[in-house]
Short mmCIF file of C-alpha atoms in Angstrom, two decimals:
data_model
loop_
_atom_site.label_atom_id
_atom_site.label_comp_id
_atom_site.label_asym_id
_atom_site.label_seq_id
_atom_site.Cartn_x
_atom_site.Cartn_y
_atom_site.Cartn_z
CA MET C 296 0.00 0.00 0.00
CA ALA C 297 1.02 3.62 -0.49
CA GLU C 298 2.22 5.79 2.37
CA SER C 299 -0.45 7.74 4.29
CA THR C 300 -1.13 11.23 2.97
CA SER C 301 -2.00 12.67 6.39
CA ARG C 302 1.67 13.15 7.30
CA PRO C 303 3.25 16.23 5.70
CA THR C 304 6.33 15.67 3.65
CA ALA C 305 9.61 17.37 4.43
CA GLY C 306 9.18 19.85 1.59
CA VAL C 307 5.74 21.00 2.77
CA ARG C 308 6.89 21.30 6.36
CA SER C 309 9.86 23.49 5.47
CA THR C 310 7.64 25.76 3.36
CA SER C 311 5.17 26.27 6.23
CA ASP C 312 8.09 26.80 8.64
CA ARG C 313 9.50 29.47 6.33
CA ARG C 314 6.11 31.21 6.17
CA MET C 315 5.77 31.13 9.96
CA ARG C 316 9.30 32.45 10.45
CA SER C 317 8.60 35.18 7.92
CA SER C 318 5.41 36.16 9.75
CA LEU C 319 7.22 36.19 13.09
CA ASP C 320 10.06 38.25 11.63
CA ASP C 321 7.48 40.75 10.32
CA LEU C 322 5.93 41.01 13.80
CA PHE C 323 9.32 41.54 15.44
CA ASP C 324 10.14 44.20 12.86
CA ASP C 325 6.85 45.95 13.68
CA ILE C 326 7.73 45.88 17.37
CA GLY C 327 11.18 47.24 16.56
CA ASP C 328 9.55 50.23 14.87
CA LEU C 329 7.77 51.25 18.09
CA PRO C 330 9.38 53.91 20.32
CA SER C 331 11.63 52.34 22.94
CA SER C 332 9.43 53.62 25.79
CA SER C 333 6.52 51.51 24.48
CA VAL C 334 8.45 48.26 24.70
CA SER C 335 9.30 47.20 28.23
CA GLY C 336 11.90 44.48 28.08
CA SER C 337 13.34 44.89 31.56
CA LYS C 338 11.78 44.17 34.91
CA SER C 339 12.56 47.65 36.19
CA LYS C 340 10.43 49.22 33.45
CA GLN C 341 7.58 46.84 34.24
CA SER C 342 7.66 47.53 37.96
CA SER C 343 7.70 51.29 37.45
CA ALA C 344 4.61 50.96 35.27
CA CYS C 345 2.86 48.98 37.99
CA THR C 346 3.63 51.48 40.73
CA SER C 347 2.57 54.39 38.56
CA MET C 348 -0.90 52.87 38.49
CA HIS C 349 -1.06 53.35 42.26
CA THR C 350 -1.38 57.11 42.16
CA THR C 351 -3.62 59.20 44.31
CA GLN C 352 -5.14 62.61 43.85
CA SER C 353 -3.40 65.47 45.57
CA SER C 354 -5.40 68.28 47.14
CA SER C 355 -4.76 70.36 44.02
CA GLY C 356 -6.31 67.64 41.83
CA GLY C 357 -3.12 66.32 40.21
CA ALA C 358 -1.91 62.75 40.48
CA VAL C 359 0.80 62.03 43.01
CA ALA C 360 3.02 59.02 42.34
CA GLY C 361 4.37 57.18 45.32
CA LYS C 362 4.62 53.89 47.09
CA PRO C 363 1.95 51.28 46.43
CA LEU C 364 -1.09 51.80 48.63
CA SER C 365 -1.65 49.60 51.70
CA LYS C 366 -5.03 47.88 51.97
CA CYS C 367 -7.07 47.25 55.11
CA MET C 368 -6.77 43.89 56.81
CA GLY C 369 -10.46 43.17 57.25
CA LEU C 370 -12.95 45.79 56.18
CA MET C 371 -14.93 47.40 58.99
CA LEU C 372 -17.75 49.94 58.91
CA GLY C 373 -19.05 51.60 62.03
CA GLY C 374 -20.74 54.56 63.61
CA THR C 375 -19.18 57.66 65.11
CA HIS C 376 -17.58 55.71 67.99
CA ARG C 377 -14.91 54.24 65.66
CA GLN C 378 -11.83 56.05 64.44
CA ARG C 379 -11.11 56.13 60.70
CA GLY C 380 -8.02 54.89 58.89
CA ARG C 381 -6.36 51.69 57.68
CA ASN C 382 -7.63 48.71 59.65
CA GLY C 383 -4.71 46.53 60.69
CA SER C 384 -2.15 49.32 60.87
CA SER C 385 -1.95 49.08 64.68
CA VAL C 386 -2.14 45.99 66.82
CA GLY C 387 -5.23 45.95 69.03
CA THR C 388 -6.86 48.92 67.30
CA VAL C 389 -9.91 48.45 65.08
CA LEU C 390 -10.45 51.26 62.58
CA CYS C 391 -13.15 51.89 60.02
CA CYS C 392 -11.77 52.18 56.50
CA ASP C 393 -11.81 55.76 55.25
CA SER C 394 -10.85 54.85 51.69
CA LEU C 395 -13.76 52.76 50.43
CA ARG C 396 -14.58 52.13 46.78
CA CYS C 397 -17.56 50.32 45.26
CA THR C 398 -16.75 47.53 42.80
CA LYS C 399 -20.29 47.66 41.42
CA CYS C 400 -20.45 51.31 40.30
CA ASP C 401 -16.69 52.06 40.59
CA PHE C 402 -17.22 55.20 42.67
CA LYS C 403 -15.67 56.25 45.95
CA VAL C 404 -17.84 55.63 49.03
CA ILE C 405 -18.58 58.75 51.08
CA TRP C 406 -19.98 58.92 54.59
CA PHE C 407 -21.70 61.38 56.89
CA GLN C 408 -21.03 61.06 60.62
CA GLY C 409 -23.94 61.56 62.98
CA LYS C 410 -26.46 60.94 60.16
CA VAL C 411 -28.70 58.17 58.77
CA TRP C 412 -30.52 57.90 55.45
CA ASP C 413 -34.21 58.74 55.28
CA SER C 414 -36.39 55.72 54.46
CA GLY C 415 -37.51 57.46 51.25
CA VAL C 416 -34.14 57.22 49.46
CA ASP C 417 -33.86 54.95 46.45
CA TYR C 418 -31.40 53.97 43.74
CA LEU C 419 -32.36 56.84 41.42
CA PHE C 420 -31.85 59.38 44.20
CA PHE C 421 -28.20 58.33 44.49
CA ARG C 422 -27.71 58.00 40.71
CA ASN C 423 -28.91 61.58 40.24
CA ASN C 424 -27.36 63.26 43.30
CA PHE C 425 -24.12 61.44 44.15
CA PRO C 426 -21.46 62.75 44.98
CA THR C 427 -22.76 66.28 45.57
CA GLU C 428 -23.16 66.58 49.34
CA SER C 429 -25.59 69.49 49.12
CA LYS C 430 -27.94 67.38 46.96
CA LEU C 431 -27.66 64.38 49.30
CA ALA C 432 -28.17 66.42 52.49
CA PRO C 433 -32.00 66.75 52.33
CA MET C 434 -32.36 62.97 52.74
CA LEU C 435 -30.04 62.75 55.77
CA LEU C 436 -31.49 62.62 59.27
CA GLY C 437 -29.54 63.33 62.44
CA MET C 438 -28.58 60.41 64.71
CA PRO C 439 -25.61 61.03 67.01
CA ASP C 440 -24.01 57.54 67.05
CA ALA C 441 -24.69 56.55 63.43
CA CYS C 442 -22.92 57.02 60.16
CA ALA C 443 -24.57 57.20 56.70
CA TYR C 444 -22.49 55.62 53.92
CA CYS C 445 -23.19 55.73 50.18
CA CYS C 446 -21.79 55.34 46.72
CA GLN C 447 -23.72 55.87 43.48
CA CYS C 448 -25.57 52.54 43.70
CA THR C 449 -25.72 51.50 47.37
CA TRP C 450 -26.39 53.13 50.75
CA GLN C 451 -26.20 52.04 54.38
CA SER C 452 -27.00 53.60 57.75
CA ILE C 453 -24.75 52.05 60.38
CA SER C 454 -24.60 52.54 64.14
CA ALA C 455 -22.98 49.24 65.23
CA ASP C 456 -19.82 47.69 63.80
CA VAL C 457 -20.30 45.83 60.52
CA VAL C 458 -17.68 43.60 58.92
CA VAL C 459 -17.73 43.67 55.12
CA ASP C 460 -16.55 40.39 53.61
CA TYR C 461 -17.10 38.31 50.48
CA GLY C 462 -20.47 37.05 51.73
CA SER C 463 -21.75 40.58 52.27
CA GLU C 464 -24.25 42.24 49.94
CA LEU C 465 -22.06 45.35 49.98
CA ARG C 466 -19.55 45.45 47.14
CA TRP C 467 -17.25 47.89 48.89
CA VAL C 468 -13.51 47.33 49.11
CA CYS C 469 -10.56 49.22 50.52
CA ALA C 470 -9.10 51.39 47.76
CA GLY C 471 -5.81 51.66 49.65
CA HIS C 472 -4.11 54.02 52.06
CA ARG C 473 -0.87 55.93 51.76
CA THR C 474 1.68 54.72 54.25
CA SER C 475 3.94 57.04 56.17
CA PRO C 476 7.39 57.62 54.59
CA GLY C 477 9.18 55.59 57.26
CA LEU C 478 7.29 52.37 56.47
#
């Protein structure tokens, strides 16, 4: 019987190899035409790109590059009795995160100490009025020990400590905290 035709012959294989090499050479030539800053071949260039993504807004509105941001170790929300900051930064101290971000709407979470949300608030109220505090204020009621939290899609009135974890309905995460220069 004749040899099977499903196996490529040496001549066909070398032709397809030449075509593939030619295509790869064309791609490498295209990459070579890019400015050198676009191609990051070293690890130092890659790490500087990663840290530049961790920028924060300065008070003047411009981005400030710095160290990567530290995240909370366990996310805690609470009323006015809790201090704010990075939870886990001090042993024995429980802090409420003051750098919350919603993964659902991708907005920063703001809070109002000594306030709770009126029962008449709804999703459209926050969609239309967030983050302008003066527009949100009419639906805030005074309550000394509570804290009213909101983003553009979710709101909570909290007076006791609440742990936010993966099983929680809240999709809020720590956006990160700047560490002091000595750390």
